[in-house]
Amino acid sequence: MSINHAAVDRLIDSMSFTQKVGQLNQRLFGWKSVERNAAGRLVASDELKQEIDRWGGLGALYGLLRADPWSGQHWGNGIRPEERPEAVAVVQQTVLERGAHGIGVLLSEEAPHGHQALGGAVLPTNLGLGATGRWKGVREGKAAVAAELAASGIHIALVSGLDIARDPRWGRCEECFGEDPLMASRMCEAIVTGMQGEHRSKVGRGGVAVVLKHLAAQGEAVGGRNGQSAVLGPHDLHEIHLPPVAAGVRAGALGFMAAYNDIDSVPCCANPWLLEDYLRDQLGFDGIVMADGLAVDRLEDMAGSIPAAGRAALLAGVDVSLWDEGFARLEEYVDDEQVAAAVDTALRRVLELKAMFGLLPEDGADTAAIAMPDADAIAQATADGREQAKRMAREAI
């Protein structure tokens, strides 16, 4: 769907500062946004309603359909495949009814190697995909994953691919394609073109927006401990860890996730060289930068307070939060001209992404006309994904 830039400008002008900040927040665990009533039907939770009322809308919602031990969602309490249309409809309708501007919410889901939801098609891990050496096959497999996500009403896929395996003690090596930056670069291109289409042609048309993670050098963590410092010189940074980032930008990725770690003592979420000078100015990236979960709040010791942590991340180039309080406290900087300008810049990126999925009201309309998921389309897309998973598993072996 094309972007009506004039309509985006009008929306920005019509918003209060609090409403603008709300569009940059992704604070809730999505599975807590719906609950079952006495009749067993899915309804909006009070937590969801309170969040919408606080901001006059909702920017993004993470993990509505997520199911795994970490989330505590399983076949006994989670959203089943046939319930996905109902869950998405409940959330979107609640946001439209209670929001101030008729703007839908971006739904983001974990998709490290498939949709991390009950009944989702799951490909081999990235180590397995790397073992195939076939980026064309990976592109086909990722296209099938994107089709399932899109059929389920999801807009953003959080996808691992940028990390390079540098220490076998690191517990997330399965998210890496291996030790080779060229392999990772080719595979990141395959992820983006598979899930978004060539030149973003499938975005809003049976595909999803990709947020590649993690930016950057998370696989270099000292001692193999997740989120620890990456101590490396500019040569290794540029030759080992940044080639997959450049490949993702060339392929048209609509998002990157700023990592937990610091690079030579500068946290990735507060690194203007990484997120602005390199990513945007040098590579020409034009999408959103999302913080990793609670990564903004980790800046508290550096910045001096939680609100200052949010300010530091925003001014460094982060557009969208993930679970943190720092971005929720940005409204305290209503009189800070630098923050106000950065909020408008980030907001424009978020609204332009929403426009690609038809989440903004058309001219003359009060609310967005959002197409809701279809259970039959979900079932067919999932079946296709499982066939791709079987093929890729055989190739990986």
mmCIF file of C-alpha atoms in Angstrom, residues 78-319:
data_model
loop_
_atom_site.group_PDB
_atom_site.id
_atom_site.type_symbol
_atom_site.label_atom_id
_atom_site.label_comp_id
_atom_site.label_asym_id
_atom_site.label_seq_id
_atom_site.Cartn_x
_atom_site.Cartn_y
_atom_site.Cartn_z
ATOM 1 C CA GLY A 78 -2.565 -19.805 24.762
ATOM 2 C CA ILE A 79 -4.187 -18.611 21.547
ATOM 3 C CA ARG A 80 -4.764 -21.582 19.263
ATOM 4 C CA PRO A 81 -4.312 -21.270 15.483
ATOM 5 C CA GLU A 82 -8.054 -21.185 14.844
ATOM 6 C CA GLU A 83 -8.402 -18.379 17.425
ATOM 7 C CA ARG A 84 -5.899 -16.034 15.811
ATOM 8 C CA PRO A 85 -8.543 -14.108 13.798
ATOM 9 C CA GLU A 86 -10.616 -13.554 16.938
ATOM 10 C CA ALA A 87 -7.611 -12.382 18.985
ATOM 11 C CA VAL A 88 -6.410 -9.953 16.309
ATOM 12 C CA ALA A 89 -9.921 -8.596 15.743
ATOM 13 C CA VAL A 90 -10.442 -8.005 19.471
ATOM 14 C CA VAL A 91 -7.185 -6.068 19.765
ATOM 15 C CA GLN A 92 -7.552 -3.987 16.610
ATOM 16 C CA GLN A 93 -11.197 -3.126 17.270
ATOM 17 C CA THR A 94 -10.426 -2.115 20.852
ATOM 18 C CA VAL A 95 -7.585 0.131 19.692
ATOM 19 C CA LEU A 96 -9.764 1.766 17.033
ATOM 20 C CA GLU A 97 -12.718 2.274 19.385
ATOM 21 C CA ARG A 98 -10.736 3.717 22.287
ATOM 22 C CA GLY A 99 -8.004 5.524 20.350
ATOM 23 C CA ALA A 100 -8.163 9.219 19.511
ATOM 24 C CA HIS A 101 -7.234 9.110 15.825
ATOM 25 C CA GLY A 102 -8.580 5.858 14.383
ATOM 26 C CA ILE A 103 -5.088 4.391 13.938
ATOM 27 C CA GLY A 104 -4.570 0.638 14.123
ATOM 28 C CA VAL A 105 -1.754 -1.014 16.071
ATOM 29 C CA LEU A 106 1.310 -2.666 14.566
ATOM 30 C CA LEU A 107 1.420 -6.310 15.672
ATOM 31 C CA SER A 108 4.926 -7.722 16.017
ATOM 32 C CA GLU A 109 5.869 -11.361 16.578
ATOM 33 C CA GLU A 110 9.022 -13.346 17.169
ATOM 34 C CA ALA A 111 9.989 -15.307 14.066
ATOM 35 C CA PRO A 112 13.632 -16.385 14.609
ATOM 36 C CA HIS A 113 13.125 -19.411 12.361
ATOM 37 C CA GLY A 114 9.373 -19.571 12.056
ATOM 38 C CA HIS A 115 6.319 -18.141 13.772
ATOM 39 C CA GLN A 116 6.792 -18.597 17.537
ATOM 40 C CA ALA A 117 3.132 -19.371 18.173
ATOM 41 C CA LEU A 118 0.933 -22.376 18.811
ATOM 42 C CA GLY A 119 0.768 -24.409 15.620
ATOM 43 C CA GLY A 120 3.221 -22.192 13.783
ATOM 44 C CA ALA A 121 5.402 -23.653 11.048
ATOM 45 C CA VAL A 122 9.002 -23.894 12.258
ATOM 46 C CA LEU A 123 12.058 -24.039 9.991
ATOM 47 C CA PRO A 124 15.444 -25.382 11.134
ATOM 48 C CA THR A 125 17.406 -22.966 13.307
ATOM 49 C CA ASN A 126 19.773 -20.584 11.570
ATOM 50 C CA LEU A 127 22.697 -22.951 12.147
ATOM 51 C CA GLY A 128 20.742 -25.565 10.235
ATOM 52 C CA LEU A 129 19.815 -23.117 7.485
ATOM 53 C CA GLY A 130 23.440 -22.048 7.240
ATOM 54 C CA ALA A 131 24.399 -25.704 6.801
ATOM 55 C CA THR A 132 22.317 -25.864 3.622
ATOM 56 C CA GLY A 133 24.394 -23.124 2.004
ATOM 57 C CA ARG A 134 21.344 -22.311 -0.128
ATOM 58 C CA TRP A 135 20.108 -18.767 0.288
ATOM 59 C CA LYS A 136 17.536 -19.258 -2.465
ATOM 60 C CA GLY A 137 16.017 -22.089 -0.460
ATOM 61 C CA VAL A 138 16.106 -19.929 2.657
ATOM 62 C CA ARG A 139 14.301 -17.172 0.776
ATOM 63 C CA GLU A 140 11.514 -19.605 -0.160
ATOM 64 C CA GLY A 141 11.242 -20.893 3.391
ATOM 65 C CA LYS A 142 11.119 -17.388 4.852
ATOM 66 C CA ALA A 143 8.465 -16.390 2.308
ATOM 67 C CA ALA A 144 6.291 -19.209 3.631
ATOM 68 C CA VAL A 145 6.797 -18.009 7.219
ATOM 69 C CA ALA A 146 5.853 -14.470 6.178
ATOM 70 C CA ALA A 147 2.719 -15.730 4.451
ATOM 71 C CA GLU A 148 1.587 -17.392 7.682
ATOM 72 C CA LEU A 149 2.308 -14.264 9.705
ATOM 73 C CA ALA A 150 0.510 -12.002 7.233
ATOM 74 C CA ALA A 151 -2.498 -14.319 7.047
ATOM 75 C CA SER A 152 -2.636 -14.164 10.851
ATOM 76 C CA GLY A 153 -2.857 -10.352 10.828
ATOM 77 C CA ILE A 154 0.751 -9.760 11.885
ATOM 78 C CA HIS A 155 2.772 -6.853 10.466
ATOM 79 C CA ILE A 156 6.301 -7.137 11.878
ATOM 80 C CA ALA A 157 8.548 -10.197 12.115
ATOM 81 C CA LEU A 158 11.470 -10.033 14.539
ATOM 82 C CA VAL A 159 14.076 -12.195 12.816
ATOM 83 C CA SER A 160 17.564 -13.224 13.886
ATOM 84 C CA GLY A 161 20.287 -13.115 11.255
ATOM 85 C CA LEU A 162 22.841 -10.386 11.941
ATOM 86 C CA ASP A 163 24.762 -12.202 14.687
ATOM 87 C CA ILE A 164 28.032 -13.957 13.886
ATOM 88 C CA ALA A 165 29.032 -16.964 16.020
ATOM 89 C CA ARG A 166 32.306 -15.947 17.656
ATOM 90 C CA ASP A 167 32.318 -17.906 20.926
ATOM 91 C CA PRO A 168 30.778 -21.401 21.214
ATOM 92 C CA ARG A 169 29.939 -20.680 24.865
ATOM 93 C CA TRP A 170 27.375 -18.086 23.799
ATOM 94 C CA GLY A 171 23.935 -19.573 24.385
ATOM 95 C CA ARG A 172 22.413 -18.014 21.274
ATOM 96 C CA CYS A 173 24.693 -19.465 18.616
ATOM 97 C CA GLU A 174 21.690 -21.239 17.079
ATOM 98 C CA GLU A 175 20.474 -17.775 15.990
ATOM 99 C CA CYS A 176 23.604 -17.400 13.854
ATOM 100 C CA PHE A 177 24.117 -18.808 10.369
ATOM 101 C CA GLY A 178 27.696 -19.609 11.359
ATOM 102 C CA GLU A 179 31.060 -17.898 11.590
ATOM 103 C CA ASP A 180 31.192 -16.485 8.061
ATOM 104 C CA PRO A 181 30.066 -12.866 7.449
ATOM 105 C CA LEU A 182 29.518 -13.594 3.749
ATOM 106 C CA MET A 183 27.172 -16.470 4.588
ATOM 107 C CA ALA A 184 25.268 -14.287 7.059
ATOM 108 C CA SER A 185 25.040 -11.471 4.504
ATOM 109 C CA ARG A 186 23.600 -13.725 1.814
ATOM 110 C CA MET A 187 21.149 -15.225 4.276
ATOM 111 C CA CYS A 188 20.011 -11.803 5.528
ATOM 112 C CA GLU A 189 19.292 -10.800 1.952
ATOM 113 C CA ALA A 190 17.269 -14.010 1.609
ATOM 114 C CA ILE A 191 15.324 -13.274 4.798
ATOM 115 C CA VAL A 192 14.364 -9.795 3.661
ATOM 116 C CA THR A 193 13.494 -10.583 0.051
ATOM 117 C CA GLY A 194 11.603 -13.705 1.116
ATOM 118 C CA MET A 195 9.505 -12.020 3.779
ATOM 119 C CA GLN A 196 9.092 -8.537 2.254
ATOM 120 C CA GLY A 197 9.388 -9.387 -1.432
ATOM 121 C CA GLU A 198 11.754 -7.780 -3.909
ATOM 122 C CA HIS A 199 11.722 -4.019 -3.400
ATOM 123 C CA ARG A 200 9.253 -4.494 -0.497
ATOM 124 C CA SER A 201 6.606 -5.612 -2.973
ATOM 125 C CA LYS A 202 4.872 -8.006 -0.539
ATOM 126 C CA VAL A 203 4.655 -5.628 2.424
ATOM 127 C CA GLY A 204 0.944 -5.318 3.187
ATOM 128 C CA ARG A 205 0.259 -7.769 0.336
ATOM 129 C CA GLY A 206 0.883 -11.182 1.854
ATOM 130 C CA GLY A 207 4.256 -10.302 3.378
ATOM 131 C CA VAL A 208 5.502 -8.627 6.532
ATOM 132 C CA ALA A 209 8.055 -6.021 7.574
ATOM 133 C CA VAL A 210 11.316 -7.536 8.789
ATOM 134 C CA VAL A 211 13.158 -6.278 11.867
ATOM 135 C CA LEU A 212 16.611 -7.839 11.610
ATOM 136 C CA LYS A 213 18.457 -8.490 14.854
ATOM 137 C CA HIS A 214 20.752 -7.827 16.571
ATOM 138 C CA LEU A 215 22.552 -4.584 15.713
ATOM 139 C CA ALA A 216 25.454 -5.091 16.305
ATOM 140 C CA ALA A 217 28.259 -7.469 17.298
ATOM 141 C CA GLN A 218 26.210 -9.305 19.898
ATOM 142 C CA GLY A 219 27.998 -12.543 19.003
ATOM 143 C CA GLU A 220 31.284 -10.993 20.178
ATOM 144 C CA ALA A 221 30.166 -10.821 23.844
ATOM 145 C CA VAL A 222 32.998 -11.196 26.337
ATOM 146 C CA GLY A 223 33.110 -14.678 27.810
ATOM 147 C CA GLY A 224 30.162 -15.798 25.724
ATOM 148 C CA ARG A 225 27.776 -14.076 28.155
ATOM 149 C CA ASN A 226 24.686 -12.686 26.484
ATOM 150 C CA GLY A 227 24.477 -8.900 26.404
ATOM 151 C CA GLN A 228 28.041 -8.362 27.596
ATOM 152 C CA SER A 229 30.556 -5.994 26.023
ATOM 153 C CA ALA A 230 31.912 -6.521 22.529
ATOM 154 C CA VAL A 231 35.583 -5.522 22.689
ATOM 155 C CA LEU A 232 36.853 -5.192 19.149
ATOM 156 C CA GLY A 233 38.534 -2.715 16.862
ATOM 157 C CA PRO A 234 36.999 -0.951 13.865
ATOM 158 C CA HIS A 235 38.490 -3.476 11.421
ATOM 159 C CA ASP A 236 36.727 -6.474 13.001
ATOM 160 C CA LEU A 237 33.529 -4.500 13.470
ATOM 161 C CA HIS A 238 33.388 -3.544 9.794
ATOM 162 C CA GLU A 239 34.710 -6.792 8.317
ATOM 163 C CA ILE A 240 32.890 -9.313 10.530
ATOM 164 C CA HIS A 241 29.782 -7.831 12.129
ATOM 165 C CA LEU A 242 28.517 -5.074 9.844
ATOM 166 C CA PRO A 243 28.415 -6.794 6.411
ATOM 167 C CA PRO A 244 25.087 -8.529 7.211
ATOM 168 C CA VAL A 245 23.675 -5.143 8.264
ATOM 169 C CA ALA A 246 24.662 -3.588 4.942
ATOM 170 C CA ALA A 247 23.189 -6.583 3.106
ATOM 171 C CA GLY A 248 19.906 -6.177 4.968
ATOM 172 C CA VAL A 249 19.698 -2.499 4.047
ATOM 173 C CA ARG A 250 20.448 -3.260 0.394
ATOM 174 C CA ALA A 251 17.654 -5.822 0.370
ATOM 175 C CA GLY A 252 15.220 -3.244 1.768
ATOM 176 C CA ALA A 253 14.775 -4.295 5.412
ATOM 177 C CA LEU A 254 12.201 -2.090 7.100
ATOM 178 C CA GLY A 255 13.623 -2.478 10.576
ATOM 179 C CA PHE A 256 16.640 -3.269 12.746
ATOM 180 C CA MET A 257 16.789 -4.117 16.429
ATOM 181 C CA ALA A 258 19.439 -2.359 18.511
ATOM 182 C CA ALA A 259 21.221 -4.944 20.651
ATOM 183 C CA TYR A 260 21.776 -5.247 24.403
ATOM 184 C CA ASN A 261 25.553 -5.156 24.250
ATOM 185 C CA ASP A 262 27.912 -2.230 24.107
ATOM 186 C CA ILE A 263 30.694 -1.912 21.559
ATOM 187 C CA ASP A 264 33.868 -0.721 23.229
ATOM 188 C CA SER A 265 31.804 0.725 26.127
ATOM 189 C CA VAL A 266 29.136 2.490 23.997
ATOM 190 C CA PRO A 267 25.730 0.736 24.331
ATOM 191 C CA CYS A 268 24.178 -0.063 20.968
ATOM 192 C CA CYS A 269 20.891 1.554 22.076
ATOM 193 C CA ALA A 270 22.720 4.811 22.781
ATOM 194 C CA ASN A 271 25.196 4.793 19.911
ATOM 195 C CA PRO A 272 24.454 7.633 17.456
ATOM 196 C CA TRP A 273 27.359 6.606 15.237
ATOM 197 C CA LEU A 274 25.886 3.111 14.814
ATOM 198 C CA LEU A 275 22.206 4.038 14.506
ATOM 199 C CA GLU A 276 22.474 7.351 12.668
ATOM 200 C CA ASP A 277 25.876 7.985 11.078
ATOM 201 C CA TYR A 278 26.450 4.441 9.861
ATOM 202 C CA LEU A 279 22.979 2.948 9.457
ATOM 203 C CA ARG A 280 21.102 5.946 8.073
ATOM 204 C CA ASP A 281 23.676 8.351 6.670
ATOM 205 C CA GLN A 282 26.173 5.877 5.263
ATOM 206 C CA LEU A 283 23.918 2.962 4.306
ATOM 207 C CA GLY A 284 20.764 4.971 3.556
ATOM 208 C CA PHE A 285 18.420 3.017 5.833
ATOM 209 C CA ASP A 286 14.925 4.550 5.998
ATOM 210 C CA GLY A 287 12.959 2.241 8.301
ATOM 211 C CA ILE A 288 12.498 1.902 12.054
ATOM 212 C CA VAL A 289 15.014 1.042 14.762
ATOM 213 C CA MET A 290 13.518 -0.972 17.601
ATOM 214 C CA ALA A 291 15.246 -1.436 20.941
ATOM 215 C CA ASP A 292 15.729 -4.941 22.298
ATOM 216 C CA GLY A 293 13.593 -5.884 25.291
ATOM 217 C CA LEU A 294 14.288 -3.559 28.257
ATOM 218 C CA ALA A 295 17.543 -2.460 26.609
ATOM 219 C CA VAL A 296 16.593 1.210 26.992
ATOM 220 C CA ASP A 297 16.151 0.832 30.747
ATOM 221 C CA ARG A 298 19.622 -0.702 30.949
ATOM 222 C CA LEU A 299 20.937 2.761 30.116
ATOM 223 C CA GLU A 300 19.801 4.088 33.507
ATOM 224 C CA ASP A 301 23.244 3.893 35.128
ATOM 225 C CA MET A 302 24.812 5.685 32.162
ATOM 226 C CA ALA A 303 22.106 8.341 31.799
ATOM 227 C CA GLY A 304 21.304 8.867 35.480
ATOM 228 C CA SER A 305 17.590 8.028 35.454
ATOM 229 C CA ILE A 306 14.956 6.046 33.578
ATOM 230 C CA PRO A 307 13.556 9.146 31.790
ATOM 231 C CA ALA A 308 17.086 10.170 30.802
ATOM 232 C CA ALA A 309 17.687 6.644 29.513
ATOM 233 C CA GLY A 310 14.688 7.019 27.206
ATOM 234 C CA ARG A 311 15.969 10.396 26.033
ATOM 235 C CA ALA A 312 19.449 9.002 25.336
ATOM 236 C CA ALA A 313 18.082 6.135 23.257
ATOM 237 C CA LEU A 314 15.705 8.377 21.311
ATOM 238 C CA LEU A 315 18.395 10.932 20.473
ATOM 239 C CA ALA A 316 20.794 8.143 19.463
ATOM 240 C CA GLY A 317 18.315 6.872 16.872
ATOM 241 C CA VAL A 318 15.904 4.415 18.522
ATOM 242 C CA ASP A 319 12.345 4.840 17.193
#
